[in-house]
Every structure is written in C-alpha cells, then in structure tokens.
Amino acid sequence: MNSSIAFDNSYSRLPERFYSRVRPKPVKAPQLIALNDDLAKSLGLDADDLRSTEGISALAGNGQFEGSDPIAMAYAGQQFGNWVPQLGDGRAVLLGEVVNPSGERFDIQLKGSGPTPYSRMGDGRAWLGPVLREYIVSEAMACLGVPTTRALAAVSTGDPVIREEILPGAILTRVARSHLRVGTFQYFAARRDDEGLERLADYAIDRLYPQHKDEALPYIGLLNSVIEAQARLVARWMNMGFIHGVMNTDNVSIAGETIDYGPCAFMDDFHPDRVFSSIDQTGRYAYSNQPRVAHWNLVQFAQSLLPLLSERIGDEKEAVEQAQLAINAYPLHYEKAYQTGFNAKLGLGEPQEGDAELGNALLSLMAVNKADFTLTFRCLADGDLSALANSLSGNGSGDDQGSIETWLGNWRDRSDRQGDTKEARQRRMTASNPAFIPRNHRVEQAIRAALEDDFAPFQRLVEVLRTPFDNQPDHEELMQPPQPQEVVAQTFCGT
Ligand code: AMP
Ligand code: MG
C-alpha cells in the first residue's frame, strides 16, 4: 500500500525544459530519525501516516507517495562569483506541492535522494552530518522568526556515502514556499529563452507575489518584492549573528527564505569578519559581507529580468533605468530592516537619529572584547548589566568614550527618550534576543553522537530550540559558548 499526500504539482505542469522527471533511487534500509509533527500538522499532513512503514519508505525514496510527480528542477548560478550555466537539483527531487488548510502552497522535496540529470560528478547523496545540521539549524531559524525552508523529516538510508571517509547516508525532507532561485531565472535568461523566462516570472508572481499580477509592470513589482524580501532576510541573519556561508545565486530563494544550509553557523564571539566555511578562502561570504553580497545577487536577478522588462516597457534603456531604480532601493530596505531589528534587541522602537552609532559602538566593544554575540544581548534583555559590563571591559580601547559604562549611559538616555515603560522595553528585548541558538559546537557534538547511534543530543537540541527565547534552566549548558577546546571554527560544505 502506498502512503498518500494530496499533492497538487503546479511546477511539473510547466514546460518540460524546466525540470527532469526523475525517481528517487531506492536505499537499503530506511529508518526514521526525526519527524516534525507540528510542521506536518500545519501542512495538513497525517503524521501517523508519515511514521508508518509505507510513509518512511516514501520519505526515503523507496516507495512513492500517491499523487507525487517527482522532478529535479533546472537552474544555473554564480558560485563564488563564477558563472555556471548548468546546475539544478543534483541530489534532490521535488515530490510535489501541498496546499495547507490556510490555502498556502508549499514544496515538499527530498534532499539526498540519489542522482539526477543535474548531478554532474556527484553521487546525489547526503551523509548524516549535513542532514542533521540542516534539520537543527533550519528549525531553529523558523523558531527564531527568520524566514526559512523547514525540515519535515530526516531518515537514515542504511547505505554508505563515500566522502573523505565512508559515512552513513541520510535524506532530509525539506519544505519551502518554493524552490525558485535567482539561479532559476538566470538559467532561462542565459539561454535567451524569453518565453521560458516569462513563464517562470508569471509563475513566481502567481505563486509568491500575486499582488503584482494586475499591475502595469508586474515584473518590476516582482523585482521590488524580491529585493525587499531579501533585504529583510539578510537583516534578520545579521541581527541573529547567522552566517549562511554559500550565498551563491543558486542558493538565493525568490521567496525570501533562507535556503541550502551548507557550512552555515551562528557566531559565538563576535567578529565582523567571521567565516566558517572551509571553502570560503577569501571571506567572500563573511558575516559583514552578507548585506553587500545580497545586493550583488539581486543585481544578477534584475539582470536576468531585463529581457522581460525591455519587452514590456518597449525600450531597453528605460528598462535598465527602472531596474536600476529598484536595485538602488535595496540599501534603504536593508538598513531599515537591520536597524529596526537592532533597535528591538536594545529594547527600542522605531529607529531615530543616532541609533546606528549606538548599535555600532556596542558591536565594536563586543569585537575588541571577543564577547559572545548571543549572550551579550541576552544579558541586556535580562537586565544582567554587571555580567554585561564584565564581558565587555578589559580589552577596550581604554579611553572613556569606548567603555561599556559610557555605552550603558548612552543606552539609558536613549531608552528614557523612548517614552514607554521599562517593562515594555524588557519584553521587546526578551522577544528579540534568544537565550538559545544552535551553537556550532553543539551541532557538531550532536552529529558526532549520531555517528555512534546516539540521537539523544540531536533530539535535545531540536527540542530546546523550539522555544529559543524562553529561559530553560534545565538546559543552561546549551546556552553557553564553547570552552576553548570545544570551539568549532570551521564547517564543511553540505555535500
Ligand atoms: P550546493 O553547494 O549544495 O548549493 O550545491 C551546488 C550544486 O551542486 C547544486 O546543483 C547541487 O544539486 C549540486 N550537488 C551538491 N552536492 C551534490 C551531490 N552529492 N551529488 C550531486 N549533486 C550535488
Ligand atoms: Mg544549492
């Protein structure tokens, strides 16, 4: 008997050149590692059905969900700035789309499900480590209020995966508002396939930004919306100390969700130049470069829409100007989102003159003192100012202007001008400054334990990170930064 999901597959109704029909390749001995009951419920899926033998078999690509029409999507992209005309789902298949009880549409994709026509030299597989990392981090992001793809399930395959060593294989079931990427648009633009590009853009508007459908220039509307969504997203990353690690254009979702968790990590001690990815030799995707890189990626998106804009506007020069105008708004959207988020971290409301300097002064103190990003803000939220002063003094510049006492004085003055109650400010801070993040050394510990068949640390992390803003005294140690010997300074690409 097959497990069944009420799929409705709009992408596979697009022309054949948008994807390849492909079946997941069966695996030896599927076992369920984790199933996200809450997410299943919100999608209108039956968690018990997914947990059944048939369900697990389908989540591993052995059986097939009734109604699914598996495809691998075609896309292209710039990887570390280098143009690659043909990428695509090389180790993933889109099983289909579901419409949840609120009428929202989501993709359900298996990642690590075997080779596809886009696999190039790869084996189409994933090993346990990146699957657990993506499960933990993407779910934590969702609970931290950062737009993201989600993890519905993880299964182990029983098959070995060959990397530098032999590792156990696994498959993640990923849920996304869509898997359209900047690189999907680039794929058609680079082939001068204007008809395909138009079909894609219309599809994206219908599915993600229907408000632009009846506008005079819907593609400008699409561009504006994608720019705003990306600006808001990267601002959230920056507010949380998150480093994506591989901001290639094929890893940029048009829906404005964090996608393709590879060597990503949250920072412990703050430094603007922090990089985790082992392959990011030049720091292209370092923490403080992320807003600029997003801007560059959006320029590539605008570029790919130009043929459509020219056609609609009837004049190439005018089309370029309109696209440029849209792109020029990015820094403003970003700054506004970033500062609004940062102000909330400081308990403040709408940004005012001087707030950026106040925020940057704190970040400078944190950088010179190697202060923990998450705990610094949490101390502020908890009103634990002596702990804060302790971690931020000592390595300062020595002059009074640069001291934490001066900063706290400026912050109090600004807070007093805020005009609301101390309690309201405190509430704002507690809701904006998590106690728990998926600390890199804890993620690595969970993966190491799982390799020894102990999934308890993984399960504990996932559970604690469901309510990251709550104090959870029983899990105090998961709040703490790594001891020097526990620091995990490098993460490896998801393959
Ligand atoms: P990523 O860096 O994970 O975003 O992947 C970049 C490209 O490489 C995408 O086209 C992936 O589908 C492809 N890819 C990554 N890992 C594998 C793999 N193990 N087998 C086949 N293709 C892969
Ligand atoms: Mg990718």
Coordinates of C-alpha atoms and ligand atoms in Angstrom, one line a residue:
M1 CA 0.0 0.0 0.0
N2 CA 1.2 3.5 -0.8
S3 CA 1.2 6.4 1.6
S4 CA -0.8 9.3 0.2
I5 CA -0.5 13.1 0.2
A6 CA -2.9 15.4 -1.6
F7 CA -0.3 16.8 -3.9
D8 CA -1.0 19.5 -6.4
N9 CA 2.0 19.9 -8.7
S10 CA 2.0 23.2 -10.4
Y11 CA 5.7 23.3 -11.3
S12 CA 5.5 20.0 -13.1
R13 CA 2.8 21.4 -15.3
L14 CA 5.3 23.9 -16.6
P15 CA 7.1 23.1 -19.9
E16 CA 9.4 20.0 -19.8
R17 CA 12.6 22.1 -20.1
F18 CA 12.1 23.5 -16.6
Y19 CA 13.0 20.2 -15.0
S20 CA 13.7 16.5 -15.5
R21 CA 11.3 13.8 -14.3
V22 CA 13.3 11.6 -12.1
R23 CA 12.6 9.0 -9.4
P24 CA 14.5 8.9 -6.1
K25 CA 16.9 6.0 -6.1
P26 CA 15.9 3.3 -3.6
V27 CA 18.0 2.8 -0.5
K28 CA 18.9 -0.2 1.5
A29 CA 17.3 0.1 4.9
P30 CA 15.4 3.3 5.7
Q31 CA 14.9 4.3 9.3
L32 CA 13.2 7.4 10.6
I33 CA 15.5 9.7 12.6
A34 CA 13.0 12.6 13.1
L35 CA 9.6 13.7 12.1
N36 CA 8.3 17.2 12.6
D37 CA 4.8 16.7 14.0
D38 CA 3.9 20.3 14.2
L39 CA 5.1 21.1 10.7
A40 CA 3.2 18.0 9.4
K41 CA 0.1 19.2 11.1
S42 CA 0.4 22.8 9.8
L43 CA 0.7 21.4 6.3
G44 CA -2.4 19.3 6.8
L45 CA -0.4 16.0 6.6
D46 CA -1.1 13.0 8.7
A47 CA 2.0 12.4 10.9
D48 CA 1.0 8.9 11.8
D49 CA 0.8 8.1 8.1
L50 CA 4.3 9.5 7.6
R51 CA 5.6 7.4 10.5
S52 CA 4.1 4.2 9.1
T53 CA 6.4 1.8 7.3
E54 CA 5.0 3.0 3.9
G55 CA 5.5 6.6 5.0
I56 CA 9.1 6.1 6.0
S57 CA 9.7 4.1 2.8
A58 CA 8.4 7.1 0.8
L59 CA 10.4 9.6 2.8
A60 CA 13.5 7.5 1.8
G61 CA 12.5 7.4 -1.8
N62 CA 11.8 3.7 -1.8
G63 CA 8.1 3.9 -2.1
Q64 CA 6.2 6.7 -3.7
F65 CA 3.6 8.9 -2.2
E66 CA 0.4 8.6 -4.2
G67 CA -0.1 11.8 -6.2
S68 CA 3.6 12.8 -6.2
D69 CA 5.2 13.6 -9.6
P70 CA 8.9 13.7 -8.7
I71 CA 11.1 16.2 -10.7
A72 CA 14.5 17.7 -10.4
M73 CA 14.5 21.4 -11.1
A74 CA 16.9 23.0 -13.6
Y75 CA 18.8 26.1 -12.6
A76 CA 22.1 27.9 -13.1
G77 CA 24.0 30.4 -10.9
Q78 CA 27.2 32.2 -9.9
Q79 CA 29.2 30.2 -7.5
F80 CA 31.7 32.3 -5.6
G81 CA 31.2 34.8 -8.5
N82 CA 31.9 32.3 -11.2
W83 CA 29.1 31.7 -13.8
V84 CA 27.9 28.1 -14.0
P85 CA 25.3 27.7 -16.8
Q86 CA 24.0 24.4 -15.7
L87 CA 23.4 23.5 -12.1
G88 CA 20.0 22.1 -11.0
D89 CA 18.8 19.7 -8.3
G90 CA 21.7 17.3 -8.4
R91 CA 20.8 15.5 -5.2
A92 CA 17.2 16.5 -4.6
V93 CA 13.8 15.7 -6.0
L94 CA 10.7 17.8 -5.7
L95 CA 8.0 15.3 -4.7
G96 CA 5.2 17.8 -5.2
E97 CA 3.4 20.7 -3.7
V98 CA 0.8 20.7 -0.9
V99 CA -1.7 23.4 -0.1
N100 CA -2.2 23.8 3.7
P101 CA -5.5 24.3 5.4
S102 CA -4.9 28.1 5.2
G103 CA -4.5 27.9 1.4
E104 CA -0.7 28.4 1.4
R105 CA 1.3 26.3 -1.1
F106 CA 4.5 24.5 -0.1
D107 CA 7.0 22.4 -2.0
I108 CA 8.0 19.0 -0.4
Q109 CA 11.4 17.9 -1.5
L110 CA 13.7 15.0 -0.7
K111 CA 17.4 16.0 -0.4
G112 CA 20.0 13.3 -0.7
S113 CA 17.7 11.0 -2.7
G114 CA 20.1 9.9 -5.5
P115 CA 21.5 11.1 -8.8
T116 CA 19.6 13.2 -11.3
P117 CA 20.5 14.5 -14.8
Y118 CA 22.0 17.5 -12.9
S119 CA 24.3 15.6 -10.6
R120 CA 27.4 16.2 -12.7
M121 CA 30.2 14.3 -10.9
G122 CA 28.2 14.0 -7.6
D123 CA 26.5 10.9 -6.2
G124 CA 23.2 12.6 -5.5
R125 CA 23.5 11.6 -1.8
A126 CA 24.0 13.3 1.5
W127 CA 25.6 12.0 4.6
L128 CA 24.1 12.1 8.1
G129 CA 26.0 15.2 9.2
P130 CA 24.6 17.8 6.8
V131 CA 21.2 16.4 7.1
L132 CA 21.2 16.7 10.9
R133 CA 22.8 20.2 10.6
E134 CA 20.1 21.4 8.2
Y135 CA 17.3 19.9 10.4
I136 CA 18.6 21.5 13.6
V137 CA 19.5 24.9 12.1
S138 CA 16.6 25.4 9.7
E139 CA 14.1 24.5 12.5
A140 CA 15.9 26.8 14.9
M141 CA 15.7 29.6 12.4
A142 CA 12.0 29.1 12.0
C143 CA 11.5 29.3 15.8
L144 CA 13.7 32.4 15.9
G145 CA 11.4 34.0 13.4
V146 CA 13.8 34.0 10.5
P147 CA 12.2 33.1 7.1
T148 CA 13.5 29.7 6.1
T149 CA 12.8 26.4 4.5
R150 CA 11.8 23.8 7.0
A151 CA 12.6 20.3 7.9
L152 CA 9.7 17.8 7.9
A153 CA 11.7 14.6 8.3
A154 CA 15.1 13.0 8.4
V155 CA 15.7 9.3 7.6
S156 CA 18.9 7.3 7.5
T157 CA 19.3 5.2 4.4
G158 CA 21.4 2.2 5.6
D159 CA 23.7 2.9 2.6
P160 CA 27.2 4.2 3.0
V161 CA 28.2 7.5 1.4
I162 CA 31.8 8.0 0.3
R163 CA 33.4 11.3 1.1
E164 CA 36.9 11.7 2.5
E165 CA 35.8 8.7 4.6
I166 CA 32.9 6.3 4.5
L167 CA 29.8 7.8 6.2
P168 CA 26.2 6.8 6.8
G169 CA 23.7 8.2 4.2
A170 CA 20.6 10.2 5.1
I171 CA 17.8 12.0 3.4
L172 CA 16.2 15.3 4.5
T173 CA 12.6 16.1 3.6
R174 CA 12.5 19.8 3.1
V175 CA 9.6 22.1 2.9
A176 CA 9.7 25.5 1.2
R177 CA 7.4 28.2 0.0
S178 CA 9.0 27.5 -3.3
H179 CA 12.4 26.3 -4.6
L180 CA 12.7 29.1 -7.2
R181 CA 16.1 30.6 -7.0
V182 CA 17.8 33.6 -8.6
G183 CA 19.6 30.9 -10.5
T184 CA 16.4 29.6 -11.9
F185 CA 15.8 32.9 -13.6
Q186 CA 19.4 33.1 -14.7
Y187 CA 19.1 29.6 -16.3
F188 CA 16.5 30.9 -18.8
A189 CA 18.0 34.3 -19.3
A190 CA 21.4 32.8 -20.2
R191 CA 19.7 30.6 -22.8
R192 CA 17.9 33.6 -24.3
D193 CA 14.8 31.6 -23.7
D194 CA 12.5 34.6 -23.3
E195 CA 9.4 32.5 -23.4
G196 CA 10.6 30.3 -20.6
L197 CA 11.7 33.3 -18.6
E198 CA 8.2 34.8 -19.0
R199 CA 6.5 31.6 -17.9
L200 CA 8.8 31.4 -14.9
A201 CA 8.2 35.1 -13.9
D202 CA 4.5 34.7 -14.3
Y203 CA 4.6 31.5 -12.2
A204 CA 6.6 33.3 -9.5
I205 CA 4.1 36.2 -9.4
D206 CA 1.1 33.9 -9.3
R207 CA 2.6 31.8 -6.6
L208 CA 4.5 34.1 -4.4
Y209 CA 3.6 37.7 -5.2
P210 CA 0.1 37.7 -6.6
Q211 CA -0.4 41.3 -5.6
H212 CA 1.6 42.4 -8.7
K213 CA -0.5 40.3 -11.1
D214 CA -2.7 43.1 -12.4
E215 CA -0.2 45.9 -12.2
A216 CA 1.0 47.8 -15.3
L217 CA 4.6 46.4 -14.8
P218 CA 4.2 43.1 -12.9
Y219 CA 7.9 42.2 -13.4
I220 CA 9.0 45.4 -11.7
G221 CA 6.6 44.5 -8.9
L222 CA 8.3 41.1 -8.7
L223 CA 11.7 42.6 -8.6
N224 CA 10.8 45.1 -5.9
S225 CA 9.2 42.4 -3.8
V226 CA 12.2 40.0 -4.1
I227 CA 14.5 42.9 -3.2
E228 CA 12.5 43.8 -0.1
A229 CA 12.2 40.1 1.0
Q230 CA 15.9 39.5 0.6
A231 CA 16.8 42.8 2.4
R232 CA 14.6 41.7 5.3
L233 CA 16.0 38.2 5.4
V234 CA 19.7 39.2 5.5
A235 CA 18.9 41.9 8.1
R236 CA 17.4 39.1 10.3
W237 CA 20.6 37.0 9.7
M238 CA 22.7 39.9 10.8
N239 CA 20.5 40.6 13.9
M240 CA 20.9 36.9 14.9
G241 CA 24.7 36.5 14.2
F242 CA 24.0 33.9 11.5
I243 CA 26.4 33.3 8.6
H244 CA 25.0 31.4 5.6
G245 CA 28.3 30.5 4.2
V246 CA 27.4 29.9 0.5
M247 CA 25.5 32.9 -0.8
N248 CA 25.8 31.8 -4.4
T249 CA 22.9 33.0 -6.7
D250 CA 21.6 29.4 -6.9
N251 CA 21.2 29.5 -3.1
V252 CA 19.1 32.6 -3.1
S253 CA 15.3 31.9 -2.8
I254 CA 12.9 34.2 -4.6
A255 CA 10.5 33.7 -1.7
G256 CA 13.0 35.4 0.6
E257 CA 13.6 32.2 2.7
T258 CA 17.0 31.0 4.0
I259 CA 17.7 28.0 1.8
D260 CA 20.5 25.5 1.2
Y261 CA 22.0 25.2 4.6
G262 CA 25.6 24.0 4.0
P263 CA 28.5 25.2 6.0
C264 CA 26.3 27.7 7.8
A265 CA 26.8 28.6 11.5
F266 CA 25.9 31.1 14.2
M267 CA 28.7 33.1 15.6
D268 CA 29.8 32.7 19.2
D269 CA 32.2 35.5 20.0
F270 CA 31.5 38.5 17.7
H271 CA 33.8 39.5 14.9
P272 CA 32.6 41.2 11.7
D273 CA 34.9 39.2 9.5
R274 CA 33.9 35.8 10.9
V275 CA 33.9 33.0 8.3
F276 CA 33.1 29.3 9.0
S277 CA 33.0 27.6 5.6
S278 CA 36.1 25.7 4.8
I279 CA 35.8 26.5 1.1
D280 CA 35.4 30.3 1.6
Q281 CA 39.1 31.1 1.4
T282 CA 38.8 34.8 0.7
G283 CA 36.0 35.5 3.1
R284 CA 33.6 36.4 0.3
Y285 CA 30.7 35.3 2.4
A286 CA 32.0 36.6 5.8
Y287 CA 29.4 37.9 8.3
S288 CA 29.7 41.5 7.5
N289 CA 29.9 41.0 3.7
Q290 CA 26.4 39.3 3.6
P291 CA 24.4 42.5 3.0
R292 CA 26.7 43.5 0.2
V293 CA 26.6 40.1 -1.4
A294 CA 22.8 40.0 -1.2
H295 CA 22.9 43.3 -3.1
W296 CA 25.1 41.8 -5.8
N297 CA 22.9 38.8 -6.1
L298 CA 19.9 41.0 -6.5
V299 CA 21.7 42.8 -9.3
Q300 CA 22.1 39.4 -11.0
F301 CA 18.3 38.8 -10.5
A302 CA 17.5 42.2 -12.0
Q303 CA 19.8 41.5 -14.9
S304 CA 18.0 38.2 -15.6
L305 CA 14.7 40.0 -15.8
L306 CA 15.9 42.7 -18.3
P307 CA 14.7 40.9 -21.4
L308 CA 11.2 40.8 -19.9
L309 CA 11.3 44.4 -18.7
S310 CA 12.5 45.6 -22.1
E311 CA 9.8 43.7 -23.9
R312 CA 7.1 45.1 -21.6
I313 CA 8.4 48.7 -21.4
G314 CA 9.2 48.7 -25.1
D315 CA 12.6 50.4 -24.6
E316 CA 15.8 48.8 -23.4
K317 CA 17.3 52.0 -21.8
E318 CA 14.1 52.7 -19.9
A319 CA 14.0 49.1 -18.7
V320 CA 17.6 49.3 -17.4
E321 CA 16.8 52.6 -15.6
Q322 CA 13.7 51.1 -13.9
A323 CA 15.6 48.0 -12.8
Q324 CA 18.4 50.2 -11.5
L325 CA 15.9 52.3 -9.6
A326 CA 14.6 49.1 -8.0
I327 CA 18.1 47.9 -7.1
N328 CA 19.0 51.3 -5.7
A329 CA 16.3 50.9 -3.1
Y330 CA 18.0 47.8 -1.6
P331 CA 20.3 49.6 0.8
L332 CA 17.4 51.6 2.2
H333 CA 15.3 48.5 2.7
Y334 CA 18.2 46.7 4.3
E335 CA 19.2 49.5 6.6
K336 CA 15.7 50.0 7.8
A337 CA 15.1 46.3 8.5
Y338 CA 18.5 45.9 10.1
Q339 CA 18.2 49.0 12.4
T340 CA 14.6 48.1 13.3
G341 CA 15.7 44.7 14.3
F342 CA 18.7 46.0 16.2
N343 CA 16.6 48.6 18.0
A344 CA 14.3 45.8 19.2
K345 CA 17.4 44.0 20.5
L346 CA 18.2 47.1 22.5
G347 CA 14.5 47.4 23.6
L348 CA 14.0 50.5 21.5
G349 CA 11.2 51.3 19.0
E350 CA 11.4 53.0 15.6
P351 CA 14.9 53.9 14.6
Q352 CA 15.9 57.5 15.4
E353 CA 19.0 59.6 14.5
G354 CA 22.0 58.3 16.4
D355 CA 20.7 54.7 16.8
A356 CA 23.0 53.3 14.2
E357 CA 26.0 54.8 16.1
L358 CA 24.7 53.4 19.4
G359 CA 24.4 49.9 17.9
N360 CA 27.8 50.1 16.2
A361 CA 29.5 51.3 19.4
L362 CA 28.2 48.2 21.2
L363 CA 29.4 45.9 18.3
S364 CA 32.8 47.5 18.4
L365 CA 33.1 46.8 22.1
M366 CA 32.0 43.2 21.5
A367 CA 34.5 42.7 18.8
V368 CA 37.5 44.0 20.8
N369 CA 36.4 42.1 23.9
K370 CA 35.6 38.9 21.9
A371 CA 32.2 39.0 23.6
D372 CA 29.6 36.3 22.8
F373 CA 27.1 37.7 20.4
T374 CA 24.0 35.9 21.7
L375 CA 24.8 36.2 25.5
T376 CA 25.7 39.9 25.3
F377 CA 22.2 40.8 24.1
R378 CA 20.6 38.3 26.4
C379 CA 22.3 39.8 29.4
L380 CA 21.0 43.2 28.3
A381 CA 17.5 41.7 27.9
D382 CA 17.7 40.0 31.4
G383 CA 18.9 43.3 32.9
D384 CA 22.1 41.5 33.9
L385 CA 24.2 44.5 33.4
S386 CA 27.1 43.5 35.7
A387 CA 27.7 40.4 33.6
L388 CA 27.5 42.5 30.5
A389 CA 30.0 45.0 31.9
N390 CA 32.3 42.2 32.9
S391 CA 32.4 40.6 29.5
L392 CA 32.8 44.0 27.7
S393 CA 35.6 45.6 29.7
G394 CA 39.2 44.7 29.9
N395 CA 40.2 44.7 26.3
G396 CA 38.6 48.0 25.4
S397 CA 40.5 50.9 23.9
G398 CA 41.0 52.3 27.3
D399 CA 39.6 55.7 26.6
D400 CA 36.3 56.6 28.3
Q401 CA 34.3 57.0 25.1
G402 CA 34.9 53.4 24.3
S403 CA 34.0 52.0 27.6
I404 CA 30.9 49.9 28.4
E405 CA 29.9 52.3 31.2
T406 CA 29.8 55.1 28.6
W407 CA 27.8 53.0 26.3
L408 CA 25.3 51.9 29.0
G409 CA 24.9 55.6 29.9
N410 CA 24.1 56.5 26.3
W411 CA 21.8 53.5 26.0
R412 CA 19.9 54.5 29.2
D413 CA 19.5 58.1 27.9
R414 CA 18.1 56.8 24.6
S415 CA 15.8 54.3 26.4
D416 CA 14.5 57.1 28.6
R417 CA 13.6 59.1 25.4
Q418 CA 11.7 56.0 24.2
G419 CA 8.7 57.1 26.2
D420 CA 7.3 53.6 27.0
T421 CA 7.7 51.6 30.2
K422 CA 10.7 49.7 31.3
E423 CA 8.6 46.5 31.2
A424 CA 7.6 47.1 27.6
R425 CA 11.2 47.6 26.7
Q426 CA 12.2 44.4 28.6
R427 CA 9.5 42.4 26.8
R428 CA 10.7 43.6 23.4
M429 CA 14.3 42.7 24.3
T430 CA 13.4 39.2 25.6
A431 CA 11.4 38.5 22.4
S432 CA 14.3 39.7 20.2
N433 CA 17.4 38.2 21.9
P434 CA 17.3 34.4 22.1
A435 CA 18.8 32.6 25.0
F436 CA 19.4 29.6 22.8
I437 CA 20.9 29.3 19.3
P438 CA 22.2 26.2 17.6
R439 CA 25.8 26.7 18.7
N440 CA 28.2 25.2 16.3
H441 CA 30.0 23.0 18.8
R442 CA 26.6 21.6 20.0
V443 CA 25.6 20.9 16.4
E444 CA 28.9 19.1 15.9
Q445 CA 28.5 17.2 19.1
A446 CA 25.0 16.1 18.1
I447 CA 26.4 14.8 14.7
R448 CA 29.3 13.0 16.4
A449 CA 26.9 11.3 18.8
A450 CA 24.6 10.3 16.0
L451 CA 27.5 8.7 14.2
E452 CA 27.7 6.4 17.3
D453 CA 24.0 5.8 17.0
D454 CA 23.1 8.1 19.9
F455 CA 20.5 10.6 18.7
A456 CA 19.6 12.0 22.1
P457 CA 21.8 15.1 21.8
F458 CA 20.2 15.8 18.4
Q459 CA 16.7 15.4 19.8
R460 CA 17.5 17.5 22.8
L461 CA 18.9 20.4 20.6
V462 CA 15.8 20.3 18.4
E463 CA 13.5 20.3 21.4
V464 CA 15.3 23.2 23.3
L465 CA 15.5 25.3 20.1
R466 CA 11.8 25.1 19.6
T467 CA 11.4 27.9 22.3
P468 CA 14.7 29.8 21.9
F469 CA 13.5 32.9 23.7
D470 CA 12.5 31.1 26.9
N471 CA 14.7 30.6 29.8
Q472 CA 15.2 26.8 30.2
P473 CA 17.2 26.3 33.4
D474 CA 17.4 22.5 32.8
H475 CA 19.3 23.2 29.6
E476 CA 21.5 26.0 30.9
E477 CA 24.7 24.5 29.4
L478 CA 23.2 24.7 25.9
M479 CA 23.2 28.4 26.3
Q480 CA 26.9 28.6 27.0
P481 CA 29.6 29.4 24.4
P482 CA 32.2 26.7 23.8
Q483 CA 35.1 26.1 26.1
P484 CA 38.4 26.9 24.2
Q485 CA 38.9 23.2 23.4
E486 CA 35.3 22.8 22.2
V487 CA 35.4 25.6 19.6
V488 CA 34.4 24.5 16.1
A489 CA 35.9 27.2 13.9
Q490 CA 35.3 25.6 10.5
T491 CA 32.4 23.9 8.9
F492 CA 32.4 21.8 5.8
C493 CA 30.2 22.0 2.8
G494 CA 26.9 20.1 2.9
T495 CA 27.9 17.6 0.3
Ligands
AMP1 P1 25.2 23.5 -3.0 O1 26.5 24.0 -2.9 O2 24.8 22.4 -2.0 O3 24.2 24.6 -3.1 O4 25.1 22.7 -4.4 C1 25.6 23.2 -5.6 C2 25.2 22.3 -6.8 O5 25.9 21.0 -6.6 C3 23.7 22.0 -6.9 O6 23.4 21.9 -8.3 C4 23.6 20.7 -6.2 O7 22.5 20.0 -6.6 C5 24.9 20.0 -6.6 N1 25.3 19.0 -5.6 C6 25.7 19.2 -4.4 N2 26.0 18.0 -3.8 C7 25.8 17.0 -4.7 C8 25.9 15.6 -4.6 N3 26.4 15.0 -3.6 N4 25.6 15.0 -5.8 C9 25.1 15.6 -6.9 N5 25.0 16.9 -6.9 C10 25.3 17.7 -5.8
MG2 MG 22.4 24.9 -3.5

